[in-house]
Amino acid sequence: MLREGTVIPAHPLALTAERRLDERRQAALTRYYLAAGAGGLAVGVHTTQFGIRRAGLLEPVLRLAADVIRADAGRPVVKIAGACGDLRQAVAEAELAAGLGYDAVLLSPVVPGATEADLLVRARAVGEVLPVVGFYLQAAIGGPVLSRAFWRALADQPSTVAIKVAAFDRYRSLDVVHGVAASDRRDQVALYTGNDDHIIGDLLADLPGGLRFAGGLLGQWAVWTRAAVEMFATVHADAALWSGRAAALTDANAAVFDAAHGFAGCIAGVHEVLRRQGLLDGIWCLDPDEGLSPGQDAELTRVGGAYPWLTDDDFVAEHRDDWLR
C-alpha cells in the first residue's frame, strides 16, 4: 500500500485547557481520519508536536492511535511512528513503535552536530528495528540541507521503504529525486510529498528518472481530510481540473501553516480548523506561547469560504458525535 501510494495525515495532538492529553478527542481524530479514507497515519511527528517526548506523552499517544486503528479501521492501514534524537533515542523510539504494532518509522533528520554519514549510520540502526521512511525537513523549522549522495545512500539501505520530501524547496526536492533515481533500489523506495506548499504539483509531476510521488504524508492533510482523499483518488484522472486548483490549495496551506509569519502558527492553524469543526475543544499546544498569529484567524475564514471544494465540514458534522463517543 505504501509503495502504491495513499493519503497519510500527520496526526495532531488533542489537549485539554490544562495541556493534558484529551484521550476522547485524540481518539476521535483517529476515527475521523479512518472514516475519511486515509490509507495511513503518521503519529508522533511534527504535527503531533515533538514536545510530546518531554511531556511523557509519546507512548500514550502512539498506543492510543494503534488501539483505535485496531478497533475501528476494519481494513489495512499503514501505521507510521515518528522517531527523533540521536542514534540511541531513535532506536529506542523505534523499538517502542514496533512493540505497539507500527509498520515503519518516519525518522527526523534533526540531530545537532550530526554529519550525513552519522545520519546514515543512525538510519541503518533504526532499520534493524522497523522499516525507515526518510525525511527531508524544511530548513525554516530546523531541517539540515542534505546532498543527492545522501539520498542515494539512504535509498540504497535495504530498510528504507519511503522518503517524505518536505524541503519546501523545488531544488532540494529534486536532490532527493535524483538521489533515489540513481539507487539500485529505486523501485523499492516510495516518494511521498511533504511539500504542503506544492501538493498537487508534486502529485502530478513527471520526475527525473521516470519517478513520481506515490502519495502524500502531510500536515495539511490533517485537516479537510475527506476532501483530500477525494482529490487524491481523482488527481491523475482529472489532471486539468486539479492543476487549475493547485494555487488555491497552496493559498489555503499558507493560511493553515501561517507562512506569513514563518510558520509560527503552523500547529495552532491545524488545531483551529479542527476546533471550528468541533473535533477539538481548543487550539492549545504544549508550548503555552504557541498560538495563532495576528490575522491568521481571518485568513482561515477567507480560504474556507473561497475554496469550498477544499473543505469537509458537512462530512465531519454528520459523523462527529459517533467519533467522539
mmCIF file of C-alpha atoms in Angstrom:
data_model
loop_
_atom_site.group_PDB
_atom_site.id
_atom_site.type_symbol
_atom_site.label_atom_id
_atom_site.label_comp_id
_atom_site.label_asym_id
_atom_site.label_seq_id
_atom_site.Cartn_x
_atom_site.Cartn_y
_atom_site.Cartn_z
ATOM 1 C CA MET A 1 0.000 0.000 0.000
ATOM 2 C CA LEU A 2 2.782 2.416 0.861
ATOM 3 C CA ARG A 3 4.518 1.775 -2.454
ATOM 4 C CA GLU A 4 1.328 2.083 -4.487
ATOM 5 C CA GLY A 5 0.529 5.419 -2.847
ATOM 6 C CA THR A 6 -2.005 6.704 -0.365
ATOM 7 C CA VAL A 7 -3.136 9.622 1.795
ATOM 8 C CA ILE A 8 -1.304 9.786 5.134
ATOM 9 C CA PRO A 9 -2.302 12.608 7.507
ATOM 10 C CA ALA A 10 0.191 13.730 10.147
ATOM 11 C CA HIS A 11 -1.799 13.228 13.346
ATOM 12 C CA PRO A 12 -2.289 16.282 15.634
ATOM 13 C CA LEU A 13 -2.381 16.270 19.433
ATOM 14 C CA ALA A 14 -5.650 16.903 21.298
ATOM 15 C CA LEU A 15 -5.104 18.660 24.612
ATOM 16 C CA THR A 16 -7.322 19.918 27.411
ATOM 17 C CA ALA A 17 -7.169 23.515 28.635
ATOM 18 C CA GLU A 18 -4.701 22.244 31.264
ATOM 19 C CA ARG A 19 -2.485 20.978 28.398
ATOM 20 C CA ARG A 20 -3.039 17.336 29.255
ATOM 21 C CA LEU A 21 -3.846 14.663 26.704
ATOM 22 C CA ASP A 22 -7.550 14.668 25.819
ATOM 23 C CA GLU A 23 -7.899 10.952 25.088
ATOM 24 C CA ARG A 24 -11.516 11.196 23.932
ATOM 25 C CA ARG A 25 -10.779 13.818 21.302
ATOM 26 C CA GLN A 26 -7.451 12.242 20.368
ATOM 27 C CA ALA A 27 -9.274 9.003 19.594
ATOM 28 C CA ALA A 28 -11.954 10.953 17.716
ATOM 29 C CA LEU A 29 -9.318 12.460 15.443
ATOM 30 C CA THR A 30 -8.023 8.987 14.599
ATOM 31 C CA ARG A 31 -11.565 7.798 13.834
ATOM 32 C CA TYR A 32 -12.060 10.861 11.626
ATOM 33 C CA TYR A 33 -9.004 10.055 9.522
ATOM 34 C CA LEU A 34 -10.056 6.427 9.190
ATOM 35 C CA ALA A 35 -13.626 7.344 8.206
ATOM 36 C CA ALA A 36 -12.316 9.927 5.736
ATOM 37 C CA GLY A 37 -10.499 7.133 3.900
ATOM 38 C CA ALA A 38 -6.870 7.823 4.800
ATOM 39 C CA GLY A 39 -4.654 4.890 3.925
ATOM 40 C CA GLY A 40 -2.223 5.559 6.743
ATOM 41 C CA LEU A 41 -1.463 7.695 9.767
ATOM 42 C CA ALA A 42 1.783 9.267 10.935
ATOM 43 C CA VAL A 43 1.835 9.694 14.719
ATOM 44 C CA GLY A 44 4.449 11.337 16.919
ATOM 45 C CA VAL A 45 5.652 13.597 14.098
ATOM 46 C CA HIS A 46 5.924 17.388 13.769
ATOM 47 C CA THR A 47 2.144 17.956 13.652
ATOM 48 C CA THR A 48 1.807 15.859 16.827
ATOM 49 C CA GLN A 49 4.399 18.216 18.388
ATOM 50 C CA PHE A 50 7.894 16.945 19.106
ATOM 51 C CA GLY A 51 7.382 18.166 22.690
ATOM 52 C CA ILE A 52 5.308 15.067 23.482
ATOM 53 C CA ARG A 53 8.586 13.413 24.361
ATOM 54 C CA ARG A 54 9.436 15.887 27.105
ATOM 55 C CA ALA A 55 5.836 15.723 28.311
ATOM 56 C CA GLY A 56 5.938 11.937 28.633
ATOM 57 C CA LEU A 57 3.198 11.537 26.018
ATOM 58 C CA LEU A 58 4.972 9.637 23.238
ATOM 59 C CA GLU A 59 3.961 6.170 24.434
ATOM 60 C CA PRO A 60 0.337 7.051 25.321
ATOM 61 C CA VAL A 61 -0.215 8.865 22.015
ATOM 62 C CA LEU A 62 1.294 6.073 19.912
ATOM 63 C CA ARG A 63 -0.626 3.435 21.846
ATOM 64 C CA LEU A 64 -3.973 5.218 21.600
ATOM 65 C CA ALA A 65 -3.739 5.633 17.825
ATOM 66 C CA ALA A 66 -2.741 1.991 17.360
ATOM 67 C CA ASP A 67 -5.602 0.811 19.581
ATOM 68 C CA VAL A 68 -8.191 2.873 17.695
ATOM 69 C CA ILE A 69 -6.906 1.672 14.321
ATOM 70 C CA ARG A 70 -7.073 -1.917 15.522
ATOM 71 C CA ALA A 71 -10.613 -1.493 16.830
ATOM 72 C CA ASP A 72 -12.165 0.748 14.171
ATOM 73 C CA ALA A 73 -10.339 0.516 10.845
ATOM 74 C CA GLY A 74 -11.653 -2.783 9.511
ATOM 75 C CA ARG A 75 -9.028 -2.612 6.756
ATOM 76 C CA PRO A 76 -5.253 -2.364 6.366
ATOM 77 C CA VAL A 77 -3.848 0.985 7.477
ATOM 78 C CA VAL A 78 -0.181 1.973 7.268
ATOM 79 C CA LYS A 79 0.934 2.953 10.773
ATOM 80 C CA ILE A 80 3.995 5.211 10.840
ATOM 81 C CA ALA A 81 5.572 6.423 14.074
ATOM 82 C CA GLY A 82 7.853 9.420 14.313
ATOM 83 C CA ALA A 83 11.320 8.931 15.803
ATOM 84 C CA CYS A 84 13.734 11.688 16.857
ATOM 85 C CA GLY A 85 17.049 12.262 18.532
ATOM 86 C CA ASP A 86 20.448 10.659 18.378
ATOM 87 C CA LEU A 87 21.033 7.017 17.497
ATOM 88 C CA ARG A 88 20.205 5.680 20.947
ATOM 89 C CA GLN A 89 16.979 7.691 21.298
ATOM 90 C CA ALA A 90 15.823 6.962 17.752
ATOM 91 C CA VAL A 91 16.371 3.224 18.158
ATOM 92 C CA ALA A 92 14.529 3.230 21.493
ATOM 93 C CA GLU A 93 11.579 5.070 19.934
ATOM 94 C CA ALA A 94 11.555 2.611 17.024
ATOM 95 C CA GLU A 95 11.510 -0.273 19.485
ATOM 96 C CA LEU A 96 8.556 1.319 21.278
ATOM 97 C CA ALA A 97 6.706 1.701 17.980
ATOM 98 C CA ALA A 98 7.465 -1.872 16.953
ATOM 99 C CA GLY A 99 6.078 -3.153 20.232
ATOM 100 C CA LEU A 100 2.850 -1.234 19.597
ATOM 101 C CA GLY A 101 2.399 -2.689 16.129
ATOM 102 C CA TYR A 102 3.601 0.162 13.924
ATOM 103 C CA ASP A 103 4.778 -0.644 10.408
ATOM 104 C CA ALA A 104 7.535 1.918 9.872
ATOM 105 C CA VAL A 105 9.364 4.878 11.383
ATOM 106 C CA LEU A 106 9.498 8.418 9.997
ATOM 107 C CA LEU A 107 12.996 9.420 11.019
ATOM 108 C CA SER A 108 13.576 13.087 11.821
ATOM 109 C CA PRO A 109 16.850 14.380 10.322
ATOM 110 C CA VAL A 110 17.405 16.913 13.109
ATOM 111 C CA VAL A 111 20.412 15.748 15.140
ATOM 112 C CA PRO A 112 22.644 18.645 16.229
ATOM 113 C CA GLY A 113 26.201 18.191 15.045
ATOM 114 C CA ALA A 114 25.485 15.066 13.002
ATOM 115 C CA THR A 115 27.120 14.598 9.603
ATOM 116 C CA GLU A 116 25.444 12.887 6.679
ATOM 117 C CA ALA A 117 27.499 9.792 7.495
ATOM 118 C CA ASP A 118 26.206 9.901 11.084
ATOM 119 C CA LEU A 119 22.616 10.137 9.860
ATOM 120 C CA LEU A 120 23.115 7.114 7.605
ATOM 121 C CA VAL A 121 24.527 5.045 10.467
ATOM 122 C CA ARG A 122 21.551 6.080 12.598
ATOM 123 C CA ALA A 123 19.082 5.158 9.853
ATOM 124 C CA ARG A 124 20.726 1.768 9.456
ATOM 125 C CA ALA A 125 20.424 1.101 13.187
ATOM 126 C CA VAL A 126 16.760 2.143 13.261
ATOM 127 C CA GLY A 127 16.172 0.000 10.182
ATOM 128 C CA GLU A 128 17.174 -3.074 12.140
ATOM 129 C CA VAL A 129 14.048 -2.478 14.248
ATOM 130 C CA LEU A 130 11.458 -1.199 11.729
ATOM 131 C CA PRO A 131 11.448 -0.099 8.085
ATOM 132 C CA VAL A 132 12.521 3.525 7.664
ATOM 133 C CA VAL A 133 10.780 6.459 5.991
ATOM 134 C CA GLY A 134 13.409 9.098 5.310
ATOM 135 C CA PHE A 135 12.510 12.739 5.883
ATOM 136 C CA TYR A 136 13.741 15.940 4.240
ATOM 137 C CA LEU A 137 12.522 18.578 6.713
ATOM 138 C CA GLN A 138 12.414 22.193 5.579
ATOM 139 C CA ALA A 139 15.214 24.422 6.808
ATOM 140 C CA ALA A 140 12.729 27.030 8.116
ATOM 141 C CA ILE A 141 11.861 24.729 11.022
ATOM 142 C CA GLY A 142 15.319 23.286 11.600
ATOM 143 C CA GLY A 143 15.939 20.726 8.891
ATOM 144 C CA PRO A 144 19.505 20.273 7.584
ATOM 145 C CA VAL A 145 20.497 20.609 3.929
ATOM 146 C CA LEU A 146 21.286 17.120 2.608
ATOM 147 C CA SER A 147 23.041 16.143 -0.610
ATOM 148 C CA ARG A 148 21.985 13.952 -3.510
ATOM 149 C CA ALA A 149 24.646 11.499 -2.410
ATOM 150 C CA PHE A 150 22.989 11.219 0.986
ATOM 151 C CA TRP A 151 19.603 10.404 -0.529
ATOM 152 C CA ARG A 152 21.124 7.819 -2.843
ATOM 153 C CA ALA A 153 22.911 6.182 0.077
ATOM 154 C CA LEU A 154 19.735 6.206 2.184
ATOM 155 C CA ALA A 155 17.746 4.668 -0.674
ATOM 156 C CA ASP A 156 20.448 2.004 -1.008
ATOM 157 C CA GLN A 157 19.839 0.844 2.559
ATOM 158 C CA PRO A 158 17.556 -2.226 2.426
ATOM 159 C CA SER A 159 15.401 -0.981 5.311
ATOM 160 C CA THR A 160 14.405 2.273 3.557
ATOM 161 C CA VAL A 161 10.864 1.914 2.216
ATOM 162 C CA ALA A 162 9.893 5.532 1.518
ATOM 163 C CA ILE A 163 11.078 9.125 1.731
ATOM 164 C CA LYS A 164 8.940 12.096 2.763
ATOM 165 C CA VAL A 165 10.130 15.117 0.809
ATOM 166 C CA ALA A 166 9.239 18.210 2.839
ATOM 167 C CA ALA A 167 12.029 20.567 1.837
ATOM 168 C CA PHE A 168 9.545 23.285 0.708
ATOM 169 C CA ASP A 169 12.174 23.963 -1.967
ATOM 170 C CA ARG A 170 11.987 22.699 -5.561
ATOM 171 C CA TYR A 171 15.759 22.423 -5.935
ATOM 172 C CA ARG A 172 16.233 20.391 -2.768
ATOM 173 C CA SER A 173 13.210 18.257 -3.529
ATOM 174 C CA LEU A 174 14.828 17.356 -6.846
ATOM 175 C CA ASP A 175 18.012 16.401 -4.995
ATOM 176 C CA VAL A 176 16.020 13.632 -3.296
ATOM 177 C CA VAL A 177 14.557 12.505 -6.621
ATOM 178 C CA HIS A 178 17.945 12.379 -8.332
ATOM 179 C CA GLY A 179 19.433 10.501 -5.400
ATOM 180 C CA VAL A 180 16.697 7.867 -5.377
ATOM 181 C CA ALA A 181 16.757 7.577 -9.180
ATOM 182 C CA ALA A 182 20.467 6.705 -9.006
ATOM 183 C CA SER A 183 19.892 3.943 -6.449
ATOM 184 C CA ASP A 184 19.663 0.268 -7.357
ATOM 185 C CA ARG A 185 16.581 0.204 -5.080
ATOM 186 C CA ARG A 186 14.756 2.993 -6.880
ATOM 187 C CA ASP A 187 11.718 0.767 -7.478
ATOM 188 C CA GLN A 188 11.513 -0.187 -3.795
ATOM 189 C CA VAL A 189 11.515 3.311 -2.284
ATOM 190 C CA ALA A 190 8.248 5.246 -2.465
ATOM 191 C CA LEU A 191 8.420 9.021 -2.686
ATOM 192 C CA TYR A 192 5.855 10.915 -0.601
ATOM 193 C CA THR A 193 5.325 14.628 -0.848
ATOM 194 C CA GLY A 194 5.552 16.526 2.383
ATOM 195 C CA ASN A 195 5.714 19.796 0.477
ATOM 196 C CA ASP A 196 2.446 21.218 1.780
ATOM 197 C CA ASP A 197 3.047 24.289 -0.371
ATOM 198 C CA HIS A 198 3.137 22.248 -3.602
ATOM 199 C CA ILE A 199 0.921 19.200 -3.075
ATOM 200 C CA ILE A 200 -0.901 18.958 -6.392
ATOM 201 C CA GLY A 201 2.183 19.942 -8.377
ATOM 202 C CA ASP A 202 4.161 17.155 -6.735
ATOM 203 C CA LEU A 203 1.463 14.526 -7.241
ATOM 204 C CA LEU A 204 1.133 15.340 -10.950
ATOM 205 C CA ALA A 205 4.827 15.800 -11.692
ATOM 206 C CA ASP A 206 6.764 13.609 -14.093
ATOM 207 C CA LEU A 207 10.006 13.429 -12.154
ATOM 208 C CA PRO A 208 13.556 12.814 -13.380
ATOM 209 C CA GLY A 209 14.406 9.168 -13.850
ATOM 210 C CA GLY A 210 10.779 8.277 -14.533
ATOM 211 C CA LEU A 211 9.887 8.551 -10.847
ATOM 212 C CA ARG A 212 6.722 10.003 -9.326
ATOM 213 C CA PHE A 213 5.330 10.887 -5.939
ATOM 214 C CA ALA A 214 3.259 7.916 -4.854
ATOM 215 C CA GLY A 215 1.248 9.864 -2.279
ATOM 216 C CA GLY A 216 1.473 12.415 0.478
ATOM 217 C CA LEU A 217 2.386 12.408 4.156
ATOM 218 C CA LEU A 218 1.231 15.858 5.108
ATOM 219 C CA GLY A 219 0.262 18.124 7.950
ATOM 220 C CA GLN A 220 -2.124 19.828 5.529
ATOM 221 C CA TRP A 221 -3.998 16.534 5.234
ATOM 222 C CA ALA A 222 -4.619 16.574 8.988
ATOM 223 C CA VAL A 223 -7.485 18.931 8.108
ATOM 224 C CA TRP A 224 -10.246 18.602 5.499
ATOM 225 C CA THR A 225 -9.091 15.009 5.095
ATOM 226 C CA ARG A 226 -12.173 13.674 3.333
ATOM 227 C CA ALA A 227 -11.717 16.255 0.596
ATOM 228 C CA ALA A 228 -8.013 15.351 0.371
ATOM 229 C CA VAL A 229 -8.861 11.665 -0.117
ATOM 230 C CA GLU A 230 -11.344 12.523 -2.861
ATOM 231 C CA MET A 231 -8.776 14.754 -4.547
ATOM 232 C CA PHE A 232 -6.083 12.074 -4.369
ATOM 233 C CA ALA A 233 -8.421 9.497 -5.913
ATOM 234 C CA THR A 234 -9.050 11.687 -8.977
ATOM 235 C CA VAL A 235 -5.925 13.818 -9.332
ATOM 236 C CA HIS A 236 -4.452 11.846 -12.241
ATOM 237 C CA ALA A 237 -7.771 11.075 -13.938
ATOM 238 C CA ASP A 238 -8.708 14.775 -13.951
ATOM 239 C CA ALA A 239 -5.294 16.411 -14.065
ATOM 240 C CA ALA A 240 -6.573 19.561 -15.788
ATOM 241 C CA LEU A 241 -9.082 20.283 -13.013
ATOM 242 C CA TRP A 242 -6.591 19.745 -10.230
ATOM 243 C CA SER A 243 -3.783 21.639 -11.948
ATOM 244 C CA GLY A 244 -6.136 24.588 -12.026
ATOM 245 C CA ARG A 245 -6.701 24.243 -8.282
ATOM 246 C CA ALA A 246 -3.047 23.860 -7.298
ATOM 247 C CA ALA A 247 -2.509 27.517 -6.420
ATOM 248 C CA ALA A 248 -5.718 27.560 -4.367
ATOM 249 C CA LEU A 249 -4.523 24.650 -2.249
ATOM 250 C CA THR A 250 -1.191 26.412 -1.714
ATOM 251 C CA ASP A 251 -3.087 29.564 -0.721
ATOM 252 C CA ALA A 252 -5.103 27.570 1.806
ATOM 253 C CA ASN A 253 -1.983 25.948 3.184
ATOM 254 C CA ALA A 254 -0.400 29.365 3.666
ATOM 255 C CA ALA A 255 -3.307 30.220 5.972
ATOM 256 C CA VAL A 256 -3.248 26.928 7.882
ATOM 257 C CA PHE A 257 0.543 26.843 8.269
ATOM 258 C CA ASP A 258 0.929 30.592 8.830
ATOM 259 C CA ALA A 259 3.503 31.123 6.094
ATOM 260 C CA ALA A 260 3.169 34.901 6.582
ATOM 261 C CA HIS A 261 4.841 34.607 9.982
ATOM 262 C CA GLY A 262 7.484 31.987 9.252
ATOM 263 C CA PHE A 263 5.174 29.083 10.202
ATOM 264 C CA ALA A 264 4.906 30.288 13.803
ATOM 265 C CA GLY A 265 1.200 29.379 13.888
ATOM 266 C CA CYS A 266 1.501 26.119 11.973
ATOM 267 C CA ILE A 267 0.288 23.741 14.694
ATOM 268 C CA ALA A 268 -2.288 26.198 16.010
ATOM 269 C CA GLY A 269 -3.651 26.677 12.488
ATOM 270 C CA VAL A 270 -4.285 22.950 12.127
ATOM 271 C CA HIS A 271 -5.918 22.941 15.553
ATOM 272 C CA GLU A 272 -8.143 25.908 14.696
ATOM 273 C CA VAL A 273 -9.615 24.194 11.640
ATOM 274 C CA LEU A 274 -10.363 21.111 13.742
ATOM 275 C CA ARG A 275 -11.776 23.268 16.565
ATOM 276 C CA ARG A 276 -14.146 25.011 14.193
ATOM 277 C CA GLN A 277 -15.402 21.591 13.110
ATOM 278 C CA GLY A 278 -15.944 20.538 16.729
ATOM 279 C CA LEU A 279 -13.292 17.822 16.724
ATOM 280 C CA LEU A 280 -11.046 19.741 19.133
ATOM 281 C CA ASP A 281 -12.195 21.691 22.163
ATOM 282 C CA GLY A 282 -9.480 24.342 21.792
ATOM 283 C CA ILE A 283 -6.240 25.106 19.986
ATOM 284 C CA TRP A 284 -3.960 24.517 22.980
ATOM 285 C CA CYS A 285 -0.389 23.463 22.232
ATOM 286 C CA LEU A 286 2.164 22.019 24.632
ATOM 287 C CA ASP A 287 4.059 25.307 24.440
ATOM 288 C CA PRO A 288 1.769 27.917 26.078
ATOM 289 C CA ASP A 289 3.316 30.617 23.894
ATOM 290 C CA GLU A 290 2.289 28.845 20.693
ATOM 291 C CA GLY A 291 -0.964 30.023 19.102
ATOM 292 C CA LEU A 292 -2.491 31.749 16.097
ATOM 293 C CA SER A 293 -0.568 34.662 14.615
ATOM 294 C CA PRO A 294 -2.183 38.077 14.037
ATOM 295 C CA GLY A 295 -4.566 37.836 11.102
ATOM 296 C CA GLN A 296 -4.347 34.039 10.809
ATOM 297 C CA ASP A 297 -7.899 33.524 12.048
ATOM 298 C CA ALA A 298 -9.254 35.782 9.307
ATOM 299 C CA GLU A 299 -7.118 34.046 6.698
ATOM 300 C CA LEU A 300 -8.553 30.665 7.687
ATOM 301 C CA THR A 301 -12.057 32.072 7.299
ATOM 302 C CA ARG A 302 -11.155 33.518 3.906
ATOM 303 C CA VAL A 303 -9.733 30.337 2.377
ATOM 304 C CA GLY A 304 -12.524 28.161 3.770
ATOM 305 C CA GLY A 305 -15.074 30.392 2.054
ATOM 306 C CA ALA A 306 -13.097 30.850 -1.157
ATOM 307 C CA TYR A 307 -12.486 27.156 -1.806
ATOM 308 C CA PRO A 308 -15.496 25.105 -0.654
ATOM 309 C CA TRP A 309 -14.243 22.051 -2.563
ATOM 310 C CA LEU A 310 -11.284 22.005 -0.170
ATOM 311 C CA THR A 311 -13.325 21.516 2.991
ATOM 312 C CA ASP A 312 -15.264 18.617 4.514
ATOM 313 C CA ASP A 313 -17.354 20.394 7.149
ATOM 314 C CA ASP A 314 -20.586 18.597 6.215
ATOM 315 C CA PHE A 315 -18.903 15.199 6.404
ATOM 316 C CA VAL A 316 -17.485 15.977 9.856
ATOM 317 C CA ALA A 317 -20.790 17.363 11.137
ATOM 318 C CA GLU A 318 -22.592 14.185 10.064
ATOM 319 C CA HIS A 319 -20.240 11.797 11.874
ATOM 320 C CA ARG A 320 -18.583 13.831 14.649
ATOM 321 C CA ASP A 321 -20.775 12.610 17.514
ATOM 322 C CA ASP A 322 -20.014 8.997 16.682
ATOM 323 C CA TRP A 323 -16.264 9.692 16.557
ATOM 324 C CA LEU A 324 -16.482 11.443 19.931
ATOM 325 C CA ARG A 325 -18.232 8.506 21.610
#
